[in-house]
Amino acid sequence: MLPPGGGLLWLGLVLGSVCASVGSAAPGNSATDALNVLLIIVDDLRPSLGCYGDKLIRSPNMDQLASHSLLFQNAFAQQAVCAPSRVSLLTGRRPDTTRLYDFNSYWRAHSGNFSTIPQYFKENGYVTMSVGKVFHPGVSSNHSDDSPYSWSVPPYHPSSEKYENTKTCRGPDGELHANLLCPVDVAHVPEGTLPDKQSTEQAIRLLGKMKTSASPFFLAVGYHKPHIPFRYPKEFQKLYPLENITLAPDPQVPAGLPPVAYNPWMDIRRREDVQALNLSVPYGPIPADFQRKIRQSYFACVSYLDTQVGHLLSALDDLQLASSTIVALTSDHGWALGEHGEWAKYSNFDVTTRVPLVFYVPGRTAPLPAAGDKLFPYLDPFDSISESVEPGVKGKFTLTSVSQSSQAGPLQVASGPWLSWSLSSKKLQFEKTLPETSAGQDGHRCHGGRPVGSLPASRGPRGTALSLPHARGTCRAARPSSLPHPLVSRGAVPRRPEPSEAFSGP
């Protein structure tokens, strides 16, 4: 486990570095000697996992992955909104560069023909495949998940995802509702399945096909949960009895918080069960018993997600691909579970911007498995003996730079700038100091006791870029000479609020 440092998403750099170093170590090898890549990207997953120190969450399969991996303690999304975060991650460019702060533009047409990570692999001999939510669907990925540029085959979306926001939740009255809290009997939902189960099944089928392929593969699998609505198999609720669920340790809206730094969680207010609470806008609050139910369902969704990751990784083992496949797991952003009076993303608090980030590299983060051994046997979260597993890599991790330098050096994680509100002067100031931070319950961190605010799109300063000589991709090249590296920005720019979300400060 790396020590705490600055938050960033190193996905393109690490994948490119590993692949470049493998290729340079054995010149003349064929494409079949290249490592495959399995990218798992989750929707709205904060680092509420056993491997990140959460004692309540049952996530044995992701913890097991972490035990064989390099784990980043302080990785942060560029912006706590799905489309901007995913485009930033997959292009390696800030929202300031892609000019996407919401869902309403396609970067290739709106800002520049920037190459993506899967496009880079595709142009270098890989078969690239997308399953589930990888790019955000709609305008921001040209209604095509950036096909055909990023993918060798048409992206797959599970057929049952069209029911996610329909009336499939059985309420206490026995009727079906479009609720926020939606534990279901899977046998009785439309099609008798759920989107993430279908995505896992499709990903396993693709792995089976690629096992005999002469080409290496890049497979991206995007899971929907724990995104709202919390629609999951009802048996996972049993893992989290309500009497064991605590409230957020800091549930109050911070005194003096500027209105622009707060989001009134309108997306959950539209759900029928939340509407029935008749909450005041914008600050609520939500009754304590319903807060516990929200947190219970989020945690249950995480454990349900963990089983899907477990089945996928177990299949990787069964197909004897674990020794030749890099596995990266991350999230597009986090989600507030009552911290600061928030029940949403759309803010710059750490609980919404901090994400898990884990890399398994065969033979580097863990020894290659012996013949007949399994690195990723499926672990049942209902098994009482399942315990969280400590991450396997501690200290420094050595990679060869994508510039193919002869000097391999340690991968360093350094703290970056952070954003604060200057209430006395009533204007924003961009701080470059690095205050001491401490981890609290649920992984929440406080920066000097001051809230980390959101910048209006019209006034957002550009985040500082990580200095990586020779690793930057060409701005508008159709075929970049190297992977464009992610850039560090703690000053993420939020989407502009809808008129219905306007409100006055406390």
Short mmCIF file of N, CA, C and O in Angstrom, two decimals, residues 186-254:
data_model
loop_
_atom_site.label_atom_id
_atom_site.label_comp_id
_atom_site.label_asym_id
_atom_site.label_seq_id
_atom_site.Cartn_x
_atom_site.Cartn_y
_atom_site.Cartn_z
N VAL A 186 -34.92 -11.08 -7.62
CA VAL A 186 -34.46 -11.06 -9.01
C VAL A 186 -35.36 -11.91 -9.91
O VAL A 186 -35.59 -11.58 -11.08
N ALA A 187 -35.90 -12.98 -9.39
CA ALA A 187 -36.74 -13.86 -10.19
C ALA A 187 -38.02 -13.15 -10.65
O ALA A 187 -38.64 -13.58 -11.64
N HIS A 188 -38.39 -12.07 -9.97
CA HIS A 188 -39.65 -11.41 -10.27
C HIS A 188 -39.49 -10.05 -10.96
O HIS A 188 -40.48 -9.36 -11.16
N VAL A 189 -38.27 -9.67 -11.31
CA VAL A 189 -38.09 -8.42 -12.03
C VAL A 189 -38.15 -8.71 -13.53
O VAL A 189 -38.01 -9.87 -13.96
N PRO A 190 -38.38 -7.69 -14.37
CA PRO A 190 -38.42 -7.92 -15.82
C PRO A 190 -37.15 -8.60 -16.31
O PRO A 190 -36.04 -8.24 -15.92
N GLU A 191 -37.31 -9.60 -17.13
CA GLU A 191 -36.25 -10.42 -17.71
C GLU A 191 -35.58 -11.34 -16.69
O GLU A 191 -34.70 -12.12 -17.04
N GLY A 192 -35.98 -11.25 -15.42
CA GLY A 192 -35.44 -12.16 -14.41
C GLY A 192 -33.96 -11.98 -14.15
O GLY A 192 -33.27 -12.92 -13.73
N THR A 193 -33.46 -10.77 -14.38
CA THR A 193 -32.03 -10.51 -14.15
C THR A 193 -31.83 -9.03 -13.88
O THR A 193 -32.77 -8.23 -13.90
N LEU A 194 -30.59 -8.64 -13.61
CA LEU A 194 -30.22 -7.25 -13.37
C LEU A 194 -29.05 -6.88 -14.27
O LEU A 194 -28.29 -7.74 -14.71
N PRO A 195 -28.88 -5.57 -14.56
CA PRO A 195 -27.85 -5.17 -15.53
C PRO A 195 -26.45 -5.65 -15.20
O PRO A 195 -25.73 -6.13 -16.09
N ASP A 196 -26.02 -5.53 -13.95
CA ASP A 196 -24.64 -5.91 -13.63
C ASP A 196 -24.42 -7.41 -13.75
O ASP A 196 -23.31 -7.86 -14.10
N LYS A 197 -25.45 -8.21 -13.48
CA LYS A 197 -25.32 -9.65 -13.69
C LYS A 197 -25.14 -9.95 -15.18
O LYS A 197 -24.31 -10.77 -15.56
N GLN A 198 -25.91 -9.26 -16.02
CA GLN A 198 -25.77 -9.46 -17.47
C GLN A 198 -24.38 -9.02 -17.97
O GLN A 198 -23.78 -9.68 -18.83
N SER A 199 -23.88 -7.91 -17.42
CA SER A 199 -22.56 -7.44 -17.83
C SER A 199 -21.47 -8.44 -17.47
O SER A 199 -20.56 -8.71 -18.26
N THR A 200 -21.57 -9.02 -16.28
CA THR A 200 -20.59 -10.03 -15.87
C THR A 200 -20.64 -11.23 -16.81
O THR A 200 -19.60 -11.74 -17.25
N GLU A 201 -21.84 -11.69 -17.12
CA GLU A 201 -21.99 -12.85 -18.01
C GLU A 201 -21.40 -12.57 -19.39
O GLU A 201 -20.71 -13.41 -19.98
N GLN A 202 -21.66 -11.36 -19.93
CA GLN A 202 -21.13 -11.01 -21.24
C GLN A 202 -19.61 -10.89 -21.20
O GLN A 202 -18.91 -11.35 -22.11
N ALA A 203 -19.08 -10.28 -20.15
CA ALA A 203 -17.63 -10.14 -20.04
C ALA A 203 -16.95 -11.51 -19.97
O ALA A 203 -15.89 -11.72 -20.58
N ILE A 204 -17.55 -12.45 -19.25
CA ILE A 204 -16.98 -13.80 -19.17
C ILE A 204 -17.03 -14.49 -20.53
O ILE A 204 -16.08 -15.19 -20.92
N ARG A 205 -18.11 -14.28 -21.28
CA ARG A 205 -18.17 -14.85 -22.63
C ARG A 205 -17.06 -14.29 -23.51
O ARG A 205 -16.41 -15.03 -24.27
N LEU A 206 -16.83 -12.98 -23.41
CA LEU A 206 -15.77 -12.38 -24.22
C LEU A 206 -14.40 -12.87 -23.81
O LEU A 206 -13.53 -13.11 -24.67
N LEU A 207 -14.17 -13.05 -22.52
CA LEU A 207 -12.89 -13.61 -22.07
C LEU A 207 -12.68 -15.01 -22.65
O LEU A 207 -11.57 -15.36 -23.06
N GLY A 208 -13.75 -15.81 -22.67
CA GLY A 208 -13.65 -17.15 -23.24
C GLY A 208 -13.26 -17.12 -24.70
O GLY A 208 -12.45 -17.94 -25.17
N LYS A 209 -13.83 -16.15 -25.45
CA LYS A 209 -13.50 -16.05 -26.87
C LYS A 209 -12.07 -15.57 -27.07
O LYS A 209 -11.38 -16.02 -28.00
N MET A 210 -11.62 -14.67 -26.20
CA MET A 210 -10.28 -14.10 -26.38
C MET A 210 -9.18 -15.04 -25.91
O MET A 210 -8.01 -14.83 -26.26
N LYS A 211 -9.53 -16.06 -25.16
CA LYS A 211 -8.51 -17.00 -24.66
C LYS A 211 -7.71 -17.62 -25.80
O LYS A 211 -6.49 -17.84 -25.69
N THR A 212 -8.37 -17.88 -26.90
CA THR A 212 -7.70 -18.53 -28.04
C THR A 212 -7.31 -17.54 -29.14
O THR A 212 -6.88 -17.95 -30.21
N SER A 213 -7.48 -16.25 -28.86
CA SER A 213 -7.17 -15.25 -29.88
C SER A 213 -5.66 -15.05 -29.98
O SER A 213 -4.93 -15.13 -28.99
N ALA A 214 -5.20 -14.75 -31.19
CA ALA A 214 -3.78 -14.46 -31.39
C ALA A 214 -3.45 -13.03 -30.98
O ALA A 214 -2.27 -12.68 -30.87
N SER A 215 -4.47 -12.20 -30.74
CA SER A 215 -4.25 -10.80 -30.38
C SER A 215 -4.50 -10.59 -28.90
O SER A 215 -5.37 -11.23 -28.31
N PRO A 216 -3.77 -9.67 -28.28
CA PRO A 216 -4.07 -9.32 -26.89
C PRO A 216 -5.36 -8.51 -26.84
O PRO A 216 -5.82 -7.98 -27.86
N PHE A 217 -5.95 -8.41 -25.67
CA PHE A 217 -7.23 -7.71 -25.57
C PHE A 217 -7.19 -6.64 -24.48
O PHE A 217 -6.42 -6.71 -23.52
N PHE A 218 -8.03 -5.64 -24.67
CA PHE A 218 -8.34 -4.62 -23.67
C PHE A 218 -9.84 -4.69 -23.46
O PHE A 218 -10.62 -4.33 -24.34
N LEU A 219 -10.26 -5.20 -22.31
CA LEU A 219 -11.68 -5.36 -21.99
C LEU A 219 -12.04 -4.41 -20.86
O LEU A 219 -11.49 -4.51 -19.76
N ALA A 220 -12.94 -3.48 -21.13
CA ALA A 220 -13.45 -2.56 -20.10
C ALA A 220 -14.84 -3.01 -19.69
O ALA A 220 -15.71 -3.21 -20.53
N VAL A 221 -15.03 -3.18 -18.39
CA VAL A 221 -16.32 -3.60 -17.85
C VAL A 221 -16.81 -2.52 -16.89
O VAL A 221 -16.15 -2.22 -15.88
N GLY A 222 -17.96 -1.93 -17.20
CA GLY A 222 -18.52 -0.87 -16.36
C GLY A 222 -19.73 -1.36 -15.60
O GLY A 222 -20.71 -1.81 -16.19
N TYR A 223 -19.66 -1.28 -14.28
CA TYR A 223 -20.77 -1.72 -13.42
C TYR A 223 -21.60 -0.52 -12.96
O TYR A 223 -21.06 0.53 -12.62
N HIS A 224 -22.93 -0.72 -12.92
CA HIS A 224 -23.85 0.36 -12.56
C HIS A 224 -23.92 0.61 -11.06
O HIS A 224 -24.02 1.75 -10.62
N LYS A 225 -23.93 -0.42 -10.27
CA LYS A 225 -24.10 -0.23 -8.83
C LYS A 225 -22.77 0.10 -8.19
O LYS A 225 -21.74 -0.40 -8.65
N PRO A 226 -22.79 0.98 -7.17
CA PRO A 226 -23.93 1.42 -6.36
C PRO A 226 -24.60 2.72 -6.79
O PRO A 226 -25.04 3.50 -5.94
N HIS A 227 -24.66 3.02 -8.08
CA HIS A 227 -25.41 4.18 -8.56
C HIS A 227 -26.89 4.03 -8.18
O HIS A 227 -27.42 2.92 -8.12
N ILE A 228 -27.54 5.17 -7.93
CA ILE A 228 -28.97 5.13 -7.65
C ILE A 228 -29.74 4.79 -8.93
O ILE A 228 -29.27 5.08 -10.03
N PRO A 229 -30.95 4.19 -8.82
CA PRO A 229 -31.59 3.72 -7.59
C PRO A 229 -30.85 2.50 -7.04
O PRO A 229 -30.21 1.76 -7.78
N PHE A 230 -30.97 2.30 -5.74
CA PHE A 230 -30.32 1.16 -5.11
C PHE A 230 -31.18 -0.08 -5.34
O PHE A 230 -31.91 -0.55 -4.47
N ARG A 231 -31.03 -0.62 -6.55
CA ARG A 231 -31.81 -1.77 -7.00
C ARG A 231 -30.88 -2.97 -7.04
O ARG A 231 -29.98 -3.05 -7.87
N TYR A 232 -31.08 -3.89 -6.12
CA TYR A 232 -30.13 -4.98 -5.90
C TYR A 232 -30.88 -6.19 -5.35
O TYR A 232 -31.99 -6.06 -4.83
N PRO A 233 -30.30 -7.39 -5.43
CA PRO A 233 -30.95 -8.58 -4.87
C PRO A 233 -31.18 -8.41 -3.36
O PRO A 233 -30.26 -8.07 -2.62
N LYS A 234 -32.40 -8.64 -2.93
CA LYS A 234 -32.79 -8.28 -1.57
C LYS A 234 -32.02 -9.05 -0.50
O LYS A 234 -31.92 -8.59 0.65
N GLU A 235 -31.44 -10.21 -0.83
CA GLU A 235 -30.72 -10.97 0.19
C GLU A 235 -29.50 -10.22 0.72
O GLU A 235 -29.04 -10.48 1.84
N PHE A 236 -28.98 -9.25 -0.05
CA PHE A 236 -27.80 -8.52 0.41
C PHE A 236 -28.13 -7.56 1.55
O PHE A 236 -27.22 -7.12 2.26
N GLN A 237 -29.39 -7.26 1.72
CA GLN A 237 -29.81 -6.43 2.85
C GLN A 237 -29.46 -7.10 4.18
O GLN A 237 -29.18 -6.43 5.17
N LYS A 238 -29.46 -8.44 4.19
CA LYS A 238 -29.22 -9.18 5.43
C LYS A 238 -27.80 -8.98 5.95
O LYS A 238 -27.54 -9.21 7.13
N LEU A 239 -26.88 -8.58 5.07
CA LEU A 239 -25.51 -8.34 5.51
C LEU A 239 -25.39 -7.11 6.39
O LEU A 239 -24.38 -6.94 7.10
N TYR A 240 -26.39 -6.23 6.35
CA TYR A 240 -26.30 -4.95 7.03
C TYR A 240 -27.57 -4.67 7.84
O TYR A 240 -28.41 -3.85 7.43
N PRO A 241 -27.74 -5.33 8.97
CA PRO A 241 -28.91 -5.05 9.83
C PRO A 241 -28.94 -3.57 10.20
O PRO A 241 -27.90 -2.95 10.47
N LEU A 242 -30.12 -2.99 10.20
CA LEU A 242 -30.24 -1.56 10.47
C LEU A 242 -29.64 -1.16 11.81
O LEU A 242 -29.10 -0.06 11.96
N GLU A 243 -29.71 -2.07 12.80
CA GLU A 243 -29.15 -1.73 14.10
C GLU A 243 -27.63 -1.58 14.07
O GLU A 243 -27.03 -1.01 14.99
N ASN A 244 -26.99 -2.07 12.99
CA ASN A 244 -25.54 -1.94 12.86
C ASN A 244 -25.14 -0.73 12.02
O ASN A 244 -23.95 -0.45 11.86
N ILE A 245 -26.12 -0.03 11.47
CA ILE A 245 -25.84 1.09 10.58
C ILE A 245 -25.79 2.39 11.37
O ILE A 245 -26.76 2.76 12.03
N THR A 246 -24.65 3.05 11.33
CA THR A 246 -24.50 4.33 11.99
C THR A 246 -24.79 5.47 11.02
O THR A 246 -24.77 5.28 9.80
N LEU A 247 -25.06 6.64 11.57
CA LEU A 247 -25.24 7.82 10.74
C LEU A 247 -23.87 8.40 10.38
O LEU A 247 -22.85 8.05 10.98
N ALA A 248 -23.85 9.29 9.40
CA ALA A 248 -22.60 9.95 9.02
C ALA A 248 -22.03 10.69 10.23
O ALA A 248 -22.78 11.27 11.02
N PRO A 249 -20.70 10.67 10.40
CA PRO A 249 -20.11 11.31 11.57
C PRO A 249 -20.21 12.83 11.56
O PRO A 249 -20.07 13.47 12.59
N ASP A 250 -20.43 13.43 10.38
CA ASP A 250 -20.51 14.89 10.27
C ASP A 250 -21.73 15.24 9.41
O ASP A 250 -21.60 15.66 8.26
N PRO A 251 -22.94 15.07 9.95
CA PRO A 251 -24.14 15.14 9.12
C PRO A 251 -24.67 16.56 8.87
O PRO A 251 -25.61 16.72 8.09
N GLN A 252 -24.07 17.57 9.48
CA GLN A 252 -24.61 18.92 9.34
C GLN A 252 -23.99 19.65 8.16
O GLN A 252 -22.81 19.50 7.85
N VAL A 253 -24.80 20.49 7.51
CA VAL A 253 -24.27 21.38 6.49
C VAL A 253 -23.30 22.35 7.18
O VAL A 253 -23.66 22.97 8.18
N PRO A 254 -22.06 22.47 6.71
CA PRO A 254 -21.09 23.33 7.40
C PRO A 254 -21.58 24.77 7.50
O PRO A 254 -22.13 25.33 6.54
#
